[in-house]
PDB file of C-alpha atoms in Angstrom:
ATOM      1  CA  MET A   1     160.625 152.699 125.368  1.00  0.00           C
ATOM      2  CA  SER A   2     157.743 152.144 123.010  1.00  0.00           C
ATOM      3  CA  THR A   3     154.374 151.557 124.702  1.00  0.00           C
ATOM      4  CA  GLU A   4     151.673 149.132 123.583  1.00  0.00           C
ATOM      5  CA  ILE A   5     148.704 150.743 121.907  1.00  0.00           C
ATOM      6  CA  LYS A   6     145.527 149.027 123.090  1.00  0.00           C
ATOM      7  CA  VAL A   7     142.652 149.249 120.628  1.00  0.00           C
ATOM      8  CA  SER A   8     138.982 148.651 121.414  1.00  0.00           C
ATOM      9  CA  ALA A   9     136.043 148.131 119.072  1.00  0.00           C
ATOM     10  CA  LYS A  10     135.062 151.743 119.834  1.00  0.00           C
ATOM     11  CA  SER A  11     138.493 153.249 119.135  1.00  0.00           C
ATOM     12  CA  ASN A  12     138.644 155.883 116.431  1.00  0.00           C
ATOM     13  CA  PRO A  13     140.924 154.538 113.660  1.00  0.00           C
ATOM     14  CA  ASN A  14     142.189 158.049 112.869  1.00  0.00           C
ATOM     15  CA  SER A  15     143.272 158.695 116.469  1.00  0.00           C
ATOM     16  CA  VAL A  16     144.917 155.287 116.690  1.00  0.00           C
ATOM     17  CA  ALA A  17     146.673 155.985 113.377  1.00  0.00           C
ATOM     18  CA  GLY A  18     148.069 159.194 114.877  1.00  0.00           C
ATOM     19  CA  MET A  19     149.399 157.273 117.870  1.00  0.00           C
ATOM     20  CA  ILE A  20     150.966 154.610 115.635  1.00  0.00           C
ATOM     21  CA  SER A  21     152.660 157.257 113.471  1.00  0.00           C
ATOM     22  CA  ALA A  22     154.049 159.036 116.532  1.00  0.00           C
ATOM     23  CA  GLU A  23     155.414 155.777 118.004  1.00  0.00           C
ATOM     24  CA  VAL A  24     156.992 154.727 114.707  1.00  0.00           C
ATOM     25  CA  ARG A  25     158.601 158.124 114.161  1.00  0.00           C
ATOM     26  CA  GLN A  26     160.047 158.111 117.690  1.00  0.00           C
ATOM     27  CA  TYR A  27     160.859 154.430 118.291  1.00  0.00           C
ATOM     28  CA  ARG A  28     160.851 152.903 114.758  1.00  0.00           C
ATOM     29  CA  THR A  29     158.262 150.393 115.992  1.00  0.00           C
ATOM     30  CA  ALA A  30     154.757 150.267 117.466  1.00  0.00           C
ATOM     31  CA  GLU A  31     152.782 147.434 119.039  1.00  0.00           C
ATOM     32  CA  VAL A  32     149.036 147.464 118.529  1.00  0.00           C
ATOM     33  CA  ILE A  33     147.060 145.072 120.742  1.00  0.00           C
ATOM     34  CA  SER A  34     143.472 144.060 120.116  1.00  0.00           C
ATOM     35  CA  ILE A  35     141.095 141.595 121.740  1.00  0.00           C
ATOM     36  CA  GLY A  36     138.212 140.449 119.570  1.00  0.00           C
ATOM     37  CA  ALA A  37     137.124 140.972 115.988  1.00  0.00           C
ATOM     38  CA  GLY A  38     135.703 144.497 116.402  1.00  0.00           C
ATOM     39  CA  SER A  39     138.873 145.748 117.970  1.00  0.00           C
ATOM     40  CA  LEU A  40     141.088 144.058 115.365  1.00  0.00           C
ATOM     41  CA  ASN A  41     139.027 145.680 112.630  1.00  0.00           C
ATOM     42  CA  GLN A  42     139.751 149.133 114.067  1.00  0.00           C
ATOM     43  CA  ALA A  43     143.438 148.246 114.464  1.00  0.00           C
ATOM     44  CA  ALA A  44     143.801 147.163 110.825  1.00  0.00           C
ATOM     45  CA  LYS A  45     142.036 150.315 109.606  1.00  0.00           C
ATOM     46  CA  ALA A  46     144.295 152.425 111.830  1.00  0.00           C
ATOM     47  CA  ILE A  47     147.436 150.854 110.362  1.00  0.00           C
ATOM     48  CA  ALA A  48     146.195 151.436 106.806  1.00  0.00           C
ATOM     49  CA  ILE A  49     145.542 155.094 107.708  1.00  0.00           C
ATOM     50  CA  ALA A  50     148.900 155.440 109.512  1.00  0.00           C
ATOM     51  CA  ARG A  51     150.638 154.301 106.302  1.00  0.00           C
ATOM     52  CA  GLY A  52     149.311 157.454 104.700  1.00  0.00           C
ATOM     53  CA  PHE A  53     150.465 159.618 107.624  1.00  0.00           C
ATOM     54  CA  VAL A  54     154.108 158.514 107.423  1.00  0.00           C
ATOM     55  CA  ALA A  55     154.433 157.856 103.677  1.00  0.00           C
ATOM     56  CA  PRO A  56     155.369 161.517 102.958  1.00  0.00           C
ATOM     57  CA  GLN A  57     158.397 161.038 105.263  1.00  0.00           C
ATOM     58  CA  GLY A  58     159.510 158.140 103.098  1.00  0.00           C
ATOM     59  CA  ILE A  59     158.402 155.477 105.567  1.00  0.00           C
ATOM     60  CA  ASP A  60     156.739 152.389 104.103  1.00  0.00           C
ATOM     61  CA  LEU A  61     154.881 150.897 107.098  1.00  0.00           C
ATOM     62  CA  ILE A  62     154.385 147.156 107.285  1.00  0.00           C
ATOM     63  CA  CYS A  63     152.882 145.025 110.009  1.00  0.00           C
ATOM     64  CA  ILE A  64     153.402 141.583 111.473  1.00  0.00           C
ATOM     65  CA  PRO A  65     150.365 139.914 113.047  1.00  0.00           C
ATOM     66  CA  ALA A  66     151.084 137.719 116.048  1.00  0.00           C
ATOM     67  CA  PHE A  67     149.166 136.009 118.825  1.00  0.00           C
ATOM     68  CA  CYS A  68     149.761 137.096 122.392  1.00  0.00           C
ATOM     69  CA  LYS A  69     148.298 136.628 125.846  1.00  0.00           C
ATOM     70  CA  VAL A  70     146.884 139.521 127.845  1.00  0.00           C
ATOM     71  CA  MET A  71     145.338 139.729 131.281  1.00  0.00           C
ATOM     72  CA  VAL A  72     141.897 141.314 131.382  1.00  0.00           C
ATOM     73  CA  GLU A  73     139.878 142.292 134.397  1.00  0.00           C
ATOM     74  CA  VAL A  74     136.655 140.255 134.629  1.00  0.00           C
ATOM     75  CA  ASP A  75     134.423 141.245 137.530  1.00  0.00           C
ATOM     76  CA  ASP A  76     136.766 141.111 140.537  1.00  0.00           C
ATOM     77  CA  HIS A  77     139.587 138.984 139.131  1.00  0.00           C
ATOM     78  CA  GLU A  78     141.969 138.824 136.172  1.00  0.00           C
ATOM     79  CA  GLU A  79     141.667 136.320 133.340  1.00  0.00           C
ATOM     80  CA  GLU A  80     144.038 135.429 130.556  1.00  0.00           C
ATOM     81  CA  ARG A  81     142.789 136.098 127.045  1.00  0.00           C
ATOM     82  CA  THR A  82     144.322 135.451 123.658  1.00  0.00           C
ATOM     83  CA  ALA A  83     144.793 138.706 121.813  1.00  0.00           C
ATOM     84  CA  MET A  84     146.250 139.678 118.466  1.00  0.00           C
ATOM     85  CA  LYS A  85     149.198 142.006 118.276  1.00  0.00           C
ATOM     86  CA  PHE A  86     150.265 143.905 115.191  1.00  0.00           C
ATOM     87  CA  ILE A  87     153.931 144.832 115.279  1.00  0.00           C
ATOM     88  CA  VAL A  88     154.166 147.896 113.049  1.00  0.00           C
ATOM     89  CA  GLU A  89     157.531 148.878 111.558  1.00  0.00           C
ATOM     90  CA  PRO A  90     159.101 150.651 108.602  1.00  0.00           C
ATOM     91  CA  ARG A  91     159.859 148.121 105.873  1.00  0.00           C
TER      92      ARG A  91
ATOM     93  CA  MET B   1     149.272 135.256  88.290  1.00  0.00           C
ATOM     94  CA  SER B   2     148.484 135.372  91.980  1.00  0.00           C
ATOM     95  CA  THR B   3     144.781 135.100  92.849  1.00  0.00           C
ATOM     96  CA  GLU B   4     142.983 136.980  95.604  1.00  0.00           C
ATOM     97  CA  ILE B   5     142.177 134.911  98.665  1.00  0.00           C
ATOM     98  CA  LYS B   6     138.698 135.824  99.908  1.00  0.00           C
ATOM     99  CA  VAL B   7     138.168 135.201 103.600  1.00  0.00           C
ATOM    100  CA  SER B   8     134.813 134.948 105.371  1.00  0.00           C
ATOM    101  CA  ALA B   9     134.002 135.010 109.075  1.00  0.00           C
ATOM    102  CA  LYS B  10     133.556 131.231 108.838  1.00  0.00           C
ATOM    103  CA  SER B  11     136.867 130.544 107.080  1.00  0.00           C
ATOM    104  CA  ASN B  12     139.250 128.214 108.865  1.00  0.00           C
ATOM    105  CA  PRO B  13     142.412 130.220 109.640  1.00  0.00           C
ATOM    106  CA  ASN B  14     144.598 127.117 109.185  1.00  0.00           C
ATOM    107  CA  SER B  15     143.255 126.448 105.677  1.00  0.00           C
ATOM    108  CA  VAL B  16     143.620 130.107 104.727  1.00  0.00           C
ATOM    109  CA  ALA B  17     147.169 130.046 106.115  1.00  0.00           C
ATOM    110  CA  GLY B  18     147.936 127.088 103.829  1.00  0.00           C
ATOM    111  CA  MET B  19     146.633 129.020 100.822  1.00  0.00           C
ATOM    112  CA  ILE B  20     148.649 132.115 101.764  1.00  0.00           C
ATOM    113  CA  SER B  21     151.841 130.059 102.154  1.00  0.00           C
ATOM    114  CA  ALA B  22     151.308 128.381  98.773  1.00  0.00           C
ATOM    115  CA  GLU B  23     150.708 131.727  97.032  1.00  0.00           C
ATOM    116  CA  VAL B  24     153.742 133.345  98.645  1.00  0.00           C
ATOM    117  CA  ARG B  25     156.007 130.400  97.773  1.00  0.00           C
ATOM    118  CA  GLN B  26     154.837 130.465  94.153  1.00  0.00           C
ATOM    119  CA  TYR B  27     154.304 134.173  93.446  1.00  0.00           C
ATOM    120  CA  ARG B  28     156.192 135.938  96.284  1.00  0.00           C
ATOM    121  CA  THR B  29     152.965 137.746  97.173  1.00  0.00           C
ATOM    122  CA  ALA B  30     149.392 137.012  98.281  1.00  0.00           C
ATOM    123  CA  GLU B  31     146.324 139.220  98.538  1.00  0.00           C
ATOM    124  CA  VAL B  32     143.871 138.443 101.302  1.00  0.00           C
ATOM    125  CA  ILE B  33     140.497 140.186 101.036  1.00  0.00           C
ATOM    126  CA  SER B  34     137.997 140.458 103.871  1.00  0.00           C
ATOM    127  CA  ILE B  35     134.695 142.244 104.327  1.00  0.00           C
ATOM    128  CA  GLY B  36     133.684 142.921 107.916  1.00  0.00           C
ATOM    129  CA  ALA B  37     135.251 142.454 111.323  1.00  0.00           C
ATOM    130  CA  GLY B  38     134.685 138.702 111.630  1.00  0.00           C
ATOM    131  CA  SER B  39     136.305 138.016 108.303  1.00  0.00           C
ATOM    132  CA  LEU B  40     139.231 140.334 109.034  1.00  0.00           C
ATOM    133  CA  ASN B  41     139.792 138.534 112.330  1.00  0.00           C
ATOM    134  CA  GLN B  42     140.155 135.214 110.505  1.00  0.00           C
ATOM    135  CA  ALA B  43     142.443 136.819 107.923  1.00  0.00           C
ATOM    136  CA  ALA B  44     144.809 138.240 110.579  1.00  0.00           C
ATOM    137  CA  LYS B  45     144.929 134.884 112.394  1.00  0.00           C
ATOM    138  CA  ALA B  46     145.638 133.126 109.084  1.00  0.00           C
ATOM    139  CA  ILE B  47     148.576 135.444 108.345  1.00  0.00           C
ATOM    140  CA  ALA B  48     150.035 134.872 111.827  1.00  0.00           C
ATOM    141  CA  ILE B  49     149.742 131.104 111.262  1.00  0.00           C
ATOM    142  CA  ALA B  50     151.175 131.336 107.724  1.00  0.00           C
ATOM    143  CA  ARG B  51     154.258 133.064 109.167  1.00  0.00           C
ATOM    144  CA  GLY B  52     154.950 129.811 111.022  1.00  0.00           C
ATOM    145  CA  PHE B  53     154.412 127.748 107.853  1.00  0.00           C
ATOM    146  CA  VAL B  54     157.010 129.616 105.790  1.00  0.00           C
ATOM    147  CA  ALA B  55     159.495 130.620 108.517  1.00  0.00           C
ATOM    148  CA  PRO B  56     161.414 127.301 108.197  1.00  0.00           C
ATOM    149  CA  GLN B  57     162.119 128.218 104.547  1.00  0.00           C
ATOM    150  CA  GLY B  58     163.708 131.443 105.741  1.00  0.00           C
ATOM    151  CA  ILE B  59     160.741 133.603 104.713  1.00  0.00           C
ATOM    152  CA  ASP B  60     159.779 136.388 107.135  1.00  0.00           C
ATOM    153  CA  LEU B  61     156.185 137.205 106.129  1.00  0.00           C
ATOM    154  CA  ILE B  62     154.911 140.732 106.577  1.00  0.00           C
ATOM    155  CA  CYS B  63     151.605 142.292 105.598  1.00  0.00           C
ATOM    156  CA  ILE B  64     150.339 145.637 104.410  1.00  0.00           C
ATOM    157  CA  PRO B  65     146.729 146.506 105.258  1.00  0.00           C
ATOM    158  CA  ALA B  66     144.891 148.555 102.650  1.00  0.00           C
ATOM    159  CA  PHE B  67     141.352 149.616 101.875  1.00  0.00           C
ATOM    160  CA  CYS B  68     139.746 148.389  98.670  1.00  0.00           C
ATOM    161  CA  LYS B  69     136.373 148.271  96.976  1.00  0.00           C
ATOM    162  CA  VAL B  70     134.683 145.009  96.112  1.00  0.00           C
ATOM    163  CA  MET B  71     131.387 144.225  94.431  1.00  0.00           C
ATOM    164  CA  VAL B  72     129.103 141.951  96.429  1.00  0.00           C
ATOM    165  CA  GLU B  73     125.891 140.353  95.310  1.00  0.00           C
ATOM    166  CA  VAL B  74     122.915 141.641  97.334  1.00  0.00           C
ATOM    167  CA  ASP B  75     119.621 139.970  96.440  1.00  0.00           C
ATOM    168  CA  ASP B  76     119.417 140.397  92.660  1.00  0.00           C
ATOM    169  CA  HIS B  77     121.975 143.156  92.109  1.00  0.00           C
ATOM    170  CA  GLU B  78     125.579 144.043  92.883  1.00  0.00           C
ATOM    171  CA  GLU B  79     126.631 146.625  95.438  1.00  0.00           C
ATOM    172  CA  GLU B  80     129.993 148.217  96.140  1.00  0.00           C
ATOM    173  CA  ARG B  81     131.428 147.560  99.593  1.00  0.00           C
ATOM    174  CA  THR B  82     134.588 148.765 101.257  1.00  0.00           C
ATOM    175  CA  ALA B  83     136.777 145.839 102.140  1.00  0.00           C
ATOM    176  CA  MET B  84     140.181 145.459 103.710  1.00  0.00           C
ATOM    177  CA  LYS B  85     142.990 143.817 101.819  1.00  0.00           C
ATOM    178  CA  PHE B  86     146.143 142.426 103.368  1.00  0.00           C
ATOM    179  CA  ILE B  87     149.006 142.283 100.904  1.00  0.00           C
ATOM    180  CA  VAL B  88     151.252 139.523 102.237  1.00  0.00           C
ATOM    181  CA  GLU B  89     154.900 139.399 101.163  1.00  0.00           C
ATOM    182  CA  PRO B  90     158.324 138.233 102.316  1.00  0.00           C
ATOM    183  CA  ARG B  91     160.061 141.046 104.126  1.00  0.00           C
TER     184      ARG B  91
END
C-alpha cells in the first residue's frame, strides 16, 4: 500500500520528488501531506520536479489539492491540525 | 483568451476559487501564478475550493505545478523572479 509522504518546510524538494516518483511508479498514486505554507511550497516544487523524473516513462503527473486533518504532537499531547494533501497521479 | 490569475499571500482563497471556476468553465483551463510560500498556500487552498465549485457540473479539476519566471517591480526597476504556476484543468 502507498504511504503518505510528509513534507516539512526544510524538506529537500529533489529528495521528495524522488519519493513521489517511486510511489507513483509502484502504486500509480502518491499522497503528499504538508502543514503550513513553507511545507506546501516544498511539496509543490517537489511535484513539479517529479513530473520531470517520470515524464521520460510517458507518465504525465497531475495533482489534486485537498484539505485533510492530521494529528500533530504539541508538547505532551496531540492536537488536530488542518493540512493540505496533494494526491499525485498519472493523468 | 484565458488570463493568468495572480495570487498574493493576502488573497482570499474563496474569491480566487471563484475566478478559477469561471476561467475553467469558459476556457477549460486556468493559470494560477504565485510568488512565495504564502501566496502558493492561498493558491493551493483556492484550487481545492474551486474543485467543490465545479464538481456539481461534472468537472473533476486537476492541477499541474510548474516553475515559471515573472518580472516584478522592485523600487524603480523590474527584476526576474522564479514563481510557481498551477495549470488548472478538467481531468
